[in-house]
XYZ file of C-alpha atoms in Angstrom:
657
model
C -3.088 -5.008 -30.272
C -4.791 -7.413 -27.860
C -1.731 -9.672 -27.831
C 0.502 -6.911 -26.535
C -2.049 -5.722 -23.987
C -1.929 -9.216 -22.519
C 1.619 -8.487 -21.372
C 1.161 -5.280 -19.394
C 2.412 -5.868 -15.908
C 1.843 -2.978 -13.552
C 0.683 0.578 -13.121
C 2.694 3.555 -14.283
C 3.445 4.352 -10.651
C 5.211 1.039 -9.896
C 4.657 2.069 -6.300
C 5.409 -1.286 -4.704
C 7.833 -2.665 -7.242
C 11.313 -3.455 -5.923
C 14.004 -1.658 -7.855
C 17.445 -2.788 -8.916
C 19.878 -0.839 -11.016
C 21.913 -2.269 -13.915
C 25.014 -2.292 -11.735
C 23.267 -4.643 -9.318
C 22.715 -2.279 -6.409
C 19.479 -3.198 -4.679
C 17.390 -0.176 -3.752
C 14.605 -2.007 -1.907
C 14.919 -1.229 1.831
C 13.804 -4.727 2.789
C 16.903 -6.297 1.245
C 14.874 -8.340 -1.228
C 14.418 -8.385 -4.970
C 10.883 -9.255 -6.037
C 10.379 -10.987 -2.700
C 13.618 -12.984 -2.884
C 16.205 -12.188 -0.177
C 19.327 -10.809 -1.815
C 21.414 -13.380 0.037
C 19.676 -16.124 -1.961
C 20.612 -14.629 -5.340
C 23.991 -15.978 -6.526
C 26.649 -13.364 -7.248
C 28.265 -13.290 -10.671
C 31.720 -14.905 -10.564
C 34.783 -12.928 -11.557
C 35.946 -13.170 -15.160
C 39.114 -14.929 -14.038
C 37.040 -17.629 -12.333
C 34.944 -18.180 -15.459
C 37.952 -18.337 -17.748
C 39.750 -20.756 -15.436
C 37.105 -23.387 -16.263
C 37.905 -23.253 -19.996
C 39.974 -25.827 -21.865
C 43.653 -24.893 -21.774
C 44.646 -23.758 -25.287
C 47.992 -25.538 -25.193
C 49.178 -26.142 -28.728
C 46.070 -24.592 -30.285
C 46.318 -22.378 -33.335
C 44.031 -19.679 -34.701
C 43.429 -18.393 -38.200
C 41.873 -15.012 -38.994
C 40.670 -13.371 -42.176
C 42.931 -10.378 -41.568
C 44.966 -8.754 -38.816
C 46.144 -5.257 -38.080
C 49.864 -4.798 -37.499
C 50.594 -5.183 -33.794
C 47.235 -6.883 -33.111
C 47.894 -10.393 -34.359
C 45.330 -13.161 -34.572
C 47.294 -15.194 -31.994
C 46.565 -12.520 -29.367
C 43.024 -13.956 -29.105
C 44.306 -17.098 -27.331
C 47.445 -15.805 -25.592
C 45.860 -15.656 -22.121
C 46.548 -11.929 -21.802
C 43.489 -9.672 -21.721
C 45.692 -6.615 -22.284
C 46.377 -7.730 -25.846
C 43.798 -8.197 -28.583
C 43.308 -9.237 -32.159
C 41.914 -6.590 -34.537
C 41.136 -6.935 -38.239
C 43.006 -4.819 -40.758
C 41.596 -1.342 -41.305
C 41.064 -2.085 -44.991
C 39.009 -5.220 -44.304
C 35.224 -5.408 -44.420
C 32.703 -7.543 -42.594
C 31.934 -10.359 -42.253
C 35.204 -11.489 -40.672
C 35.974 -14.771 -38.884
C 38.373 -16.391 -36.478
C 38.886 -20.169 -36.584
C 40.254 -22.041 -33.567
C 41.969 -25.385 -34.148
C 41.985 -27.363 -30.880
C 44.164 -30.089 -32.504
C 41.861 -32.821 -31.149
C 38.153 -33.566 -31.209
C 36.283 -32.505 -28.082
C 32.640 -32.306 -27.022
C 32.127 -28.552 -26.930
C 29.250 -26.768 -25.213
C 30.243 -23.141 -24.666
C 32.519 -20.297 -25.689
C 33.347 -16.990 -24.041
C 34.653 -13.878 -25.758
C 36.427 -11.091 -23.910
C 36.180 -7.824 -25.865
C 39.211 -5.567 -26.019
C 39.956 -3.982 -22.622
C 42.102 -1.011 -23.686
C 39.303 1.547 -23.355
C 38.458 1.566 -27.051
C 35.478 -0.292 -28.483
C 36.233 -0.435 -32.197
C 35.667 -3.976 -33.407
C 33.265 -5.101 -30.670
C 31.243 -7.981 -32.105
C 27.563 -7.299 -32.744
C 25.644 -9.724 -34.944
C 27.500 -13.015 -35.081
C 27.489 -16.732 -35.851
C 29.230 -19.692 -34.192
C 30.017 -22.918 -36.072
C 31.577 -26.258 -35.151
C 33.484 -28.577 -37.498
C 35.344 -31.872 -37.389
C 37.636 -31.072 -40.313
C 37.737 -27.273 -40.685
C 36.032 -27.496 -44.079
C 32.497 -28.766 -43.507
C 30.770 -26.428 -41.080
C 27.112 -27.286 -41.412
C 24.565 -24.991 -39.770
C 25.449 -22.459 -37.091
C 25.098 -23.688 -33.502
C 24.573 -20.102 -32.307
C 23.631 -16.739 -33.789
C 22.604 -13.395 -32.366
C 23.794 -10.006 -31.207
C 26.139 -9.112 -28.359
C 25.859 -5.948 -26.273
C 28.277 -3.178 -27.194
C 30.373 -3.141 -24.014
C 33.484 -4.727 -22.541
C 31.696 -7.373 -20.473
C 32.595 -11.012 -21.036
C 30.281 -12.563 -23.656
C 29.067 -16.116 -23.097
C 27.429 -18.351 -25.697
C 26.086 -21.734 -24.561
C 24.808 -24.254 -27.087
C 23.810 -27.893 -27.445
C 26.983 -29.982 -27.027
C 28.639 -30.976 -30.268
C 31.692 -32.946 -31.278
C 34.286 -30.696 -32.922
C 37.957 -29.994 -33.476
C 37.389 -26.544 -34.967
C 35.343 -23.568 -33.735
C 34.571 -20.635 -36.025
C 33.238 -17.288 -34.836
C 31.992 -14.920 -37.523
C 31.177 -11.266 -36.946
C 28.471 -9.912 -39.249
C 28.341 -6.408 -37.776
C 30.318 -4.159 -35.461
C 28.286 -3.634 -32.280
C 28.454 0.163 -32.333
C 28.457 0.606 -36.107
C 31.747 2.483 -35.777
C 33.718 0.688 -38.492
C 33.667 -2.650 -40.353
C 36.052 -4.252 -37.857
C 36.218 -7.313 -35.588
C 38.295 -7.596 -32.439
C 38.730 -10.093 -29.590
C 40.909 -9.874 -26.528
C 40.491 -13.510 -25.484
C 38.326 -16.350 -26.762
C 37.903 -19.484 -24.670
C 36.260 -22.827 -25.445
C 34.656 -25.075 -22.830
C 33.901 -28.756 -22.576
C 30.251 -29.685 -22.389
C 28.999 -29.886 -18.792
C 29.963 -33.110 -17.073
C 27.455 -35.848 -17.751
C 25.710 -34.015 -20.583
C 27.272 -35.819 -23.540
C 25.899 -35.631 -27.054
C 22.157 -35.129 -27.556
C 19.742 -38.065 -28.068
C 18.292 -38.970 -31.500
C 16.105 -36.124 -32.766
C 13.471 -38.436 -34.291
C 12.306 -39.408 -30.808
C 13.540 -36.541 -28.615
C 13.647 -33.517 -30.918
C 16.674 -31.227 -31.033
C 17.814 -27.892 -29.611
C 19.485 -26.940 -32.860
C 20.279 -23.261 -32.311
C 21.196 -20.774 -29.581
C 20.182 -17.146 -30.111
C 22.285 -14.603 -28.199
C 20.343 -11.458 -27.332
C 21.334 -7.989 -26.132
C 18.829 -8.272 -23.259
C 17.146 -10.753 -20.939
C 13.939 -11.659 -22.837
C 11.450 -11.550 -19.968
C 8.490 -10.912 -22.282
C 7.861 -12.096 -25.830
C 5.286 -11.902 -28.615
C 5.029 -12.778 -32.300
C 4.684 -10.014 -34.897
C 1.883 -11.293 -37.116
C 2.876 -9.127 -40.097
C 6.398 -10.541 -40.351
C 6.568 -13.684 -38.236
C 9.449 -12.187 -36.292
C 9.820 -12.570 -32.530
C 9.647 -9.399 -30.421
C 11.253 -9.628 -26.961
C 11.855 -7.057 -24.265
C 13.227 -6.680 -20.765
C 12.512 -3.373 -18.996
C 14.263 -0.010 -18.735
C 17.632 -1.816 -18.864
C 18.792 -4.995 -20.574
C 19.233 -6.836 -17.265
C 17.168 -4.966 -14.642
C 13.625 -3.809 -13.919
C 11.688 -1.329 -11.794
C 13.478 1.814 -12.904
C 12.113 5.053 -11.495
C 12.245 8.601 -12.834
C 13.625 8.963 -16.349
C 14.648 5.287 -16.351
C 11.009 4.255 -16.210
C 10.250 5.919 -19.544
C 12.058 3.548 -21.875
C 11.971 -0.110 -22.866
C 14.885 -2.183 -24.130
C 13.696 -4.422 -26.973
C 15.064 -6.807 -29.585
C 13.649 -8.560 -32.627
C 14.714 -12.014 -33.785
C 14.108 -12.893 -37.408
C 13.930 -16.708 -37.523
C 14.281 -16.789 -41.314
C 17.381 -14.581 -41.577
C 18.597 -15.725 -38.118
C 19.452 -12.143 -37.177
C 18.813 -10.185 -33.978
C 18.354 -6.404 -33.999
C 18.031 -4.167 -30.953
C 16.256 -0.922 -30.144
C 15.506 1.102 -27.033
C 11.966 2.504 -27.191
C 11.608 5.939 -25.579
C 8.222 7.210 -26.803
C 5.893 4.993 -24.751
C 6.240 6.833 -21.417
C 6.702 3.534 -19.582
C 9.182 0.641 -19.332
C 6.758 -2.199 -20.224
C 6.673 -3.227 -16.592
C 4.289 -0.311 -16.065
C 1.047 0.896 -17.651
C -2.150 2.747 -16.703
C -5.371 0.939 -15.833
C -8.414 1.812 -13.719
C -6.522 0.311 -10.799
C -2.729 0.177 -10.607
C -1.641 -3.419 -11.040
C 1.440 -5.577 -11.264
C 1.565 -9.254 -12.315
C -1.996 -9.425 -13.551
C -3.086 -11.693 -16.349
C -5.319 -10.535 -19.160
C -7.540 -12.418 -21.563
C -9.140 -11.511 -24.877
C -12.937 -11.802 -24.779
C -15.258 -13.163 -27.460
C -16.171 -9.586 -28.461
C -12.527 -8.470 -28.714
C -12.378 -6.579 -25.420
C -9.641 -7.356 -22.865
C -10.338 -8.561 -19.315
C -7.883 -8.276 -16.441
C -7.993 -8.986 -12.721
C -5.727 -9.172 -9.673
C -2.077 -8.143 -9.394
C -0.913 -6.771 -6.035
C 2.787 -7.030 -6.879
C 2.717 -3.269 -7.439
C 0.279 -0.397 -7.209
C -0.916 -1.254 -3.703
C -2.514 -4.374 -2.307
C -5.879 -6.002 -2.885
C -6.170 -5.953 0.898
C -6.715 -2.178 0.853
C -7.954 -1.683 -2.699
C -9.266 -4.964 -4.140
C -7.895 -5.558 -7.626
C -11.270 -6.569 -8.995
C -11.840 -7.040 -12.716
C -11.914 -4.422 -15.444
C -12.158 -4.483 -19.230
C -10.436 -2.587 -22.004
C -12.381 -1.659 -25.125
C -10.114 -1.375 -28.167
C -12.758 0.698 -29.999
C -12.976 3.412 -27.335
C -9.442 3.033 -25.928
C -10.928 3.015 -22.426
C -10.910 0.802 -19.338
C -14.132 0.113 -17.426
C -14.250 -1.216 -13.872
C -16.216 -4.398 -13.178
C -17.007 -4.330 -9.449
C -19.074 -7.496 -9.885
C -15.894 -9.445 -10.720
C -14.203 -9.715 -7.290
C -10.624 -10.885 -6.974
C -11.078 -12.532 -3.567
C -12.433 -15.878 -4.854
C -9.284 -16.510 -6.937
C -6.655 -15.820 -4.252
C -3.993 -18.373 -3.396
C -3.017 -18.940 0.234
C 0.564 -17.719 0.120
C 2.372 -17.609 3.510
C 4.287 -14.546 2.331
C 0.988 -12.645 2.333
C 0.288 -13.873 5.864
C 3.738 -12.751 6.990
C 3.355 -9.318 5.383
C -0.185 -8.847 6.670
C -1.511 -7.963 3.220
C -1.987 -9.527 -0.215
C 1.154 -9.392 -2.334
C 1.387 -12.763 -4.092
C -2.060 -14.316 -3.853
C -3.672 -12.533 -6.817
C -0.771 -12.826 -9.268
C -0.639 -14.578 -12.673
C -4.212 -15.818 -13.070
C -4.897 -18.659 -15.514
C -7.559 -16.916 -17.586
C -9.427 -18.129 -20.675
C -11.784 -15.963 -22.696
C -14.833 -18.079 -23.508
C -18.382 -17.964 -24.810
C -20.703 -14.946 -24.482
C -18.004 -12.648 -23.111
C -17.228 -14.960 -20.192
C -13.837 -15.725 -18.633
C -12.869 -19.007 -17.010
C -10.233 -18.806 -14.257
C -8.545 -22.193 -13.988
C -5.835 -21.283 -11.447
C -3.268 -20.881 -10.040
C -5.454 -21.058 -6.920
C -7.052 -24.460 -6.442
C -10.425 -22.627 -6.479
C -11.730 -22.000 -9.990
C -14.231 -19.335 -11.055
C -16.370 -18.004 -13.886
C -16.471 -14.262 -14.587
C -19.063 -12.509 -16.741
C -18.149 -9.141 -18.247
C -21.463 -7.567 -19.269
C -22.697 -4.544 -17.310
C -20.783 -4.318 -14.035
C -19.722 -7.968 -14.228
C -20.473 -11.015 -12.113
C -18.714 -14.046 -10.654
C -19.713 -17.630 -9.878
C -17.618 -20.403 -8.313
C -16.562 -23.317 -10.520
C -15.325 -25.707 -7.837
C -11.820 -26.873 -7.036
C -9.188 -28.263 -9.400
C -9.709 -31.773 -7.993
C -7.196 -32.523 -5.209
C -4.533 -30.205 -6.615
C -2.756 -27.568 -4.522
C -2.378 -23.885 -5.239
C -0.055 -23.933 -8.245
C 1.556 -20.520 -8.599
C 3.777 -20.171 -11.679
C 2.332 -23.316 -13.203
C 0.918 -23.555 -16.716
C -2.558 -23.949 -18.214
C -2.914 -24.631 -21.951
C -6.114 -24.841 -24.023
C -4.989 -27.609 -26.360
C -8.449 -28.311 -27.827
C -10.611 -25.190 -27.891
C -13.570 -26.788 -29.672
C -13.912 -29.378 -26.894
C -13.034 -26.856 -24.157
C -10.027 -28.933 -23.072
C -7.355 -27.348 -20.839
C -4.175 -29.068 -19.614
C -2.696 -27.804 -16.327
C 0.835 -28.773 -15.307
C 3.047 -28.013 -12.330
C 3.317 -24.914 -10.219
C 4.244 -24.282 -6.617
C 2.014 -23.841 -3.541
C 3.851 -20.589 -2.790
C 5.377 -18.044 -5.139
C 8.864 -18.572 -3.719
C 10.608 -20.909 -1.303
C 8.406 -23.954 -1.820
C 8.715 -27.186 -3.748
C 6.846 -27.348 -7.029
C 4.653 -30.256 -8.060
C 4.450 -32.495 -11.122
C 0.653 -32.524 -10.934
C -1.325 -32.613 -14.171
C -5.040 -32.231 -14.806
C -7.434 -31.992 -17.723
C -10.198 -29.425 -17.266
C -13.133 -29.545 -19.656
C -15.337 -26.455 -19.787
C -18.662 -26.125 -21.555
C -21.221 -23.362 -21.019
C -20.365 -20.393 -18.763
C -21.340 -20.763 -15.114
C -21.409 -24.544 -15.527
C -19.166 -26.669 -13.329
C -16.230 -27.969 -15.386
C -15.117 -31.569 -15.479
C -11.725 -31.989 -13.816
C -9.646 -35.146 -14.266
C -6.338 -35.799 -12.528
C -3.972 -37.608 -14.903
C -0.579 -39.214 -14.407
C 1.930 -36.534 -13.399
C 4.920 -35.182 -15.282
C 8.262 -36.883 -14.752
C 9.625 -33.722 -13.120
C 8.042 -31.172 -10.776
C 8.241 -27.668 -12.199
C 7.541 -24.008 -11.454
C 8.407 -21.038 -13.721
C 8.280 -23.360 -16.761
C 6.705 -22.706 -20.158
C 4.265 -24.933 -22.061
C 3.316 -24.632 -25.731
C 0.608 -26.369 -27.725
C 1.977 -27.636 -31.032
C 0.315 -27.968 -34.452
C -0.317 -31.703 -33.927
C -2.092 -31.066 -30.602
C 0.706 -32.247 -28.346
C 1.964 -29.962 -25.568
C 5.679 -29.244 -25.072
C 6.735 -28.414 -21.493
C 10.187 -26.882 -20.996
C 12.306 -25.437 -18.210
C 11.298 -24.564 -14.681
C 12.762 -25.572 -11.357
C 11.930 -27.983 -8.571
C 12.325 -25.561 -5.656
C 10.806 -22.237 -6.647
C 13.164 -19.331 -5.937
C 13.373 -16.351 -8.256
C 16.677 -15.274 -9.813
C 18.441 -18.586 -9.188
C 19.540 -21.464 -11.402
C 19.242 -23.966 -8.575
C 17.260 -27.213 -9.030
C 16.647 -26.580 -12.746
C 14.631 -29.011 -14.812
C 16.725 -29.335 -17.950
C 14.778 -32.227 -19.496
C 11.609 -31.082 -21.266
C 8.535 -33.265 -21.643
C 6.009 -33.827 -24.408
C 2.393 -34.568 -23.497
C 0.276 -36.536 -25.942
C -3.496 -35.993 -25.571
C -4.172 -39.322 -27.295
C -2.316 -41.332 -24.640
C -2.307 -38.725 -21.848
C 1.354 -39.663 -21.308
C 4.418 -37.466 -20.779
C 7.606 -38.354 -22.693
C 11.043 -36.943 -21.931
C 12.661 -34.932 -24.739
C 16.193 -33.711 -25.561
C 17.742 -31.770 -22.664
C 18.183 -28.026 -22.835
C 21.625 -26.552 -22.139
C 20.607 -23.417 -20.229
C 18.388 -23.216 -17.111
C 15.075 -21.494 -17.857
C 13.584 -20.540 -14.514
C 12.110 -17.277 -13.218
C 11.562 -14.683 -15.988
C 11.962 -17.280 -18.746
C 9.684 -17.250 -21.786
C 8.538 -19.679 -24.462
C 6.550 -19.373 -27.707
C 5.663 -21.387 -30.784
C 7.321 -19.919 -33.896
C 5.755 -19.793 -37.387
C 7.966 -22.636 -38.641
C 6.553 -24.947 -35.903
C 9.740 -24.801 -33.827
C 9.748 -23.557 -30.224
C 11.548 -20.549 -28.775
C 12.612 -20.837 -25.103
C 14.673 -18.022 -23.614
C 15.490 -15.705 -20.760
C 15.682 -16.030 -17.010
C 17.112 -13.613 -14.465
C 16.789 -9.829 -14.905
C 18.483 -9.266 -11.559
C 21.109 -6.609 -12.304
C 24.725 -6.781 -13.371
C 26.124 -8.370 -10.232
C 23.984 -11.522 -10.219
C 24.983 -14.786 -11.895
C 21.650 -15.817 -13.356
C 20.913 -13.386 -16.175
C 20.362 -15.317 -19.406
C 20.383 -12.937 -22.398
C 19.781 -15.745 -24.854
C 17.345 -18.342 -26.139
C 17.418 -21.792 -27.667
C 15.266 -23.001 -30.558
C 13.745 -26.477 -30.274
C 12.748 -28.611 -33.251
C 10.106 -31.183 -32.167
C 10.342 -34.812 -33.325
C 7.726 -34.220 -36.035
C 10.385 -32.346 -38.048
C 12.643 -35.416 -38.374
C 12.670 -38.746 -40.165
C 13.477 -41.918 -38.261
C 17.155 -41.674 -39.309
C 17.460 -38.127 -37.927
C 17.319 -36.368 -41.292
C 14.861 -33.535 -41.799
C 11.370 -34.660 -42.762
C 9.818 -33.418 -46.000
C 7.230 -30.803 -45.101
C 4.020 -29.789 -46.811
C 3.652 -26.168 -47.896
C 0.636 -23.870 -48.002
C 0.902 -22.274 -51.445
C -2.414 -20.421 -51.508
C -4.813 -19.098 -48.889
C -8.023 -17.483 -50.103
C -8.019 -14.710 -47.495
C -5.873 -13.344 -44.705
C -8.972 -12.432 -42.681
C -11.990 -14.592 -41.935
C -15.109 -14.184 -39.810
C -16.066 -16.789 -37.230
C -17.987 -19.517 -39.035
C -16.281 -18.523 -42.293
C -14.548 -20.779 -44.794
C -11.038 -20.659 -46.213
C -9.762 -22.252 -49.399
C -6.256 -23.664 -49.110
C -3.899 -25.123 -51.707
C -0.897 -27.170 -50.609
C 2.086 -28.873 -52.203
C 4.608 -31.453 -51.101
C 3.655 -34.454 -48.945
C -0.058 -35.234 -48.800
C -2.020 -33.187 -46.272
C -4.705 -34.796 -44.120
C -5.427 -32.171 -41.459
C -5.137 -28.509 -40.525
C -4.929 -26.672 -37.232
C -5.311 -23.104 -36.050
C -3.123 -21.945 -33.160
C -3.639 -18.490 -31.739
C -0.452 -16.431 -31.649
C 1.053 -16.430 -28.187
C 2.399 -13.661 -26.004
C 4.061 -14.472 -22.726
C 5.718 -13.299 -19.557
C 6.096 -14.849 -16.098
C 4.819 -18.270 -17.298
C 1.509 -16.720 -18.418
C 0.324 -17.164 -21.995
C -3.436 -16.609 -22.084
C -3.434 -16.049 -25.849
C -2.446 -19.473 -27.130
C -5.099 -22.089 -27.925
C -5.513 -24.723 -30.627
C -8.391 -25.583 -32.946
C -8.221 -28.770 -35.009
C -9.739 -28.328 -38.478
C -11.077 -31.199 -40.583
C -10.637 -30.275 -44.238
C -13.059 -30.835 -47.078
C -10.987 -32.141 -49.979
C -11.279 -30.989 -53.569
C -8.763 -31.611 -56.291
C -5.384 -32.951 -55.143
C -3.838 -30.400 -52.809
C -6.976 -28.240 -52.629
C -8.987 -27.998 -49.419
C -11.680 -25.991 -47.686
C -11.644 -25.487 -43.919
C -14.297 -23.902 -41.715
C -13.563 -21.748 -38.674
C -15.768 -22.460 -35.613
C -18.773 -20.161 -35.444
C -18.481 -19.283 -31.752
C -16.120 -16.303 -31.124
C -15.574 -17.617 -27.606
C -13.881 -20.647 -29.162
C -12.216 -18.928 -32.129
C -11.271 -15.745 -30.308
C -10.785 -12.573 -32.363
C -7.168 -11.956 -33.263
C -4.310 -13.484 -35.215
C -3.808 -17.209 -35.631
C -1.335 -19.562 -37.271
C -2.792 -21.921 -39.872
C -0.786 -25.160 -40.212
C -1.244 -27.982 -42.708
C -0.264 -31.448 -41.441
C 0.554 -34.781 -43.022
C -0.890 -38.046 -41.758
C 2.308 -38.478 -39.730
C 1.870 -35.050 -38.117
C 4.592 -33.199 -40.053
C 3.497 -29.528 -40.134
C 3.925 -26.865 -42.783
C 5.292 -23.431 -42.065
C 2.302 -21.420 -40.888
C 0.260 -18.838 -42.722
C -1.259 -16.008 -40.685
C -5.023 -15.623 -40.437
C -6.945 -12.869 -38.670
C -10.218 -14.089 -37.150
C -12.898 -11.438 -36.620
C -16.117 -11.768 -34.646
């Protein structure tokens, strides 16, 4: 439960939250959306403009599994949106359409126009997209997912691939009306100019799969019981801040990385839209951190529910045993404020107490590493207390930057990027290592060589081998835009303290993007936008990244160890686990706490390296650290690793204090 509490964003009142409806009509009287002037948010181009950029289908042919009389397969590429292809009424799903472009091209995107005749039968729901050189060997899908059940143009962007043939397979009808598949127009697009084919995966990793989603995944968490990815937007798939009845539902989706299927559901029994929830003080854009005793600490957040200027958003804690929040007046928010000029212009705090970099630590303490340059310790016993921890060296305020505890035993935190202001300022490439020890003790802060690219609104994930993967973000921080995107991720190695550029991503991941480590040691990176139907920057999709450790030098998949036996699914701090493995020889293990994320904040993730005691071949014993401030209560991945750093698929372990 603590993982999901870490994602609550504002009070049930949403009193200061700007509102935008799914049709794109801004309701905020100031003419801004989340502080961004509406004039800065790009408008969605017309369908005709999008389609005009596609490859001309001259001489192309299409083949379909079946066709209904009068709705021929060829209608899908005839350039006329008033006609459509529809499968025969006696056919069943799955059904496919294969496009033969008659020549090999580097392909990076398709669009599908659903039928426009007022009917919806045959709208594609769950689907797969494949590329082929010869029309026979299709390999793995380049995209999977679920489309919304409406007549909007569907866009699927994927890592560029060389192909003559494109196959689109429908696994389900979007409205469950009948086992049918229909398309008005399908278009294929060249890869963006200058993108070319991806680099070798053994050194740069690979973005192997796009996942289309029926919403903009602005928040994400891992379901420990199944390993599936839960994502959600707000009251609508592409908009937030709904009032009245709209504010009492949440649009969600679940991605199953094993089956590669996406399911959708609108939740109506929570009495909020996941952008809103009750606390002692109404809040919006707070961060929360799990404490060593399992309670939850939160602080700040003037984005909604009033300003800290009038009603300071000081700390409070949630007790999972009593289901109650308790105010901590001794944990003031003022010491952790950034100096945002937007707050000066408004005359009250709006941005300065957002998105704290919080780390639950020893004896119920919390370390605040940013985004303000001033760092602080908070204690949560009694009415709470606060002590300054100095500045983050010569860094600036780094709003929407990242902080990652990559070595919890040593108290090591990597900080990367961020912007001095929430919006309308250039981000930095700054990087620091913060080492914390006992609470209320000044940390050691070391400035290291910067990233190759300045970033804000990016996501950073600690991997099983201890490296940190940094993806997405933009140079000039402006919400709801795809301008100045950083499409080249970086990998940070703690052994060398160097950043290395990885395979480029195909889709900008800026404001409202999310990233998480998946159980199979790949990385999910999705979302961006949530600005209504009329804006151009909604990204209802994700891409899955396979790090270099999953590949051999020749680009083939590396053999992976497997955890065949785990002595218990729950272990106390200081406890021991017996593990049996098979496959390549295992030399190390690591625990990584399951992440949950929104708005660049992921206070849950941290890594613990485990040195195994070896028994018989393939049998090991590992010991969990005894301090619950290091091994926080909650659910963790357990990975086995080879000497070369190749990880197993994770097993789930619950750590209890």
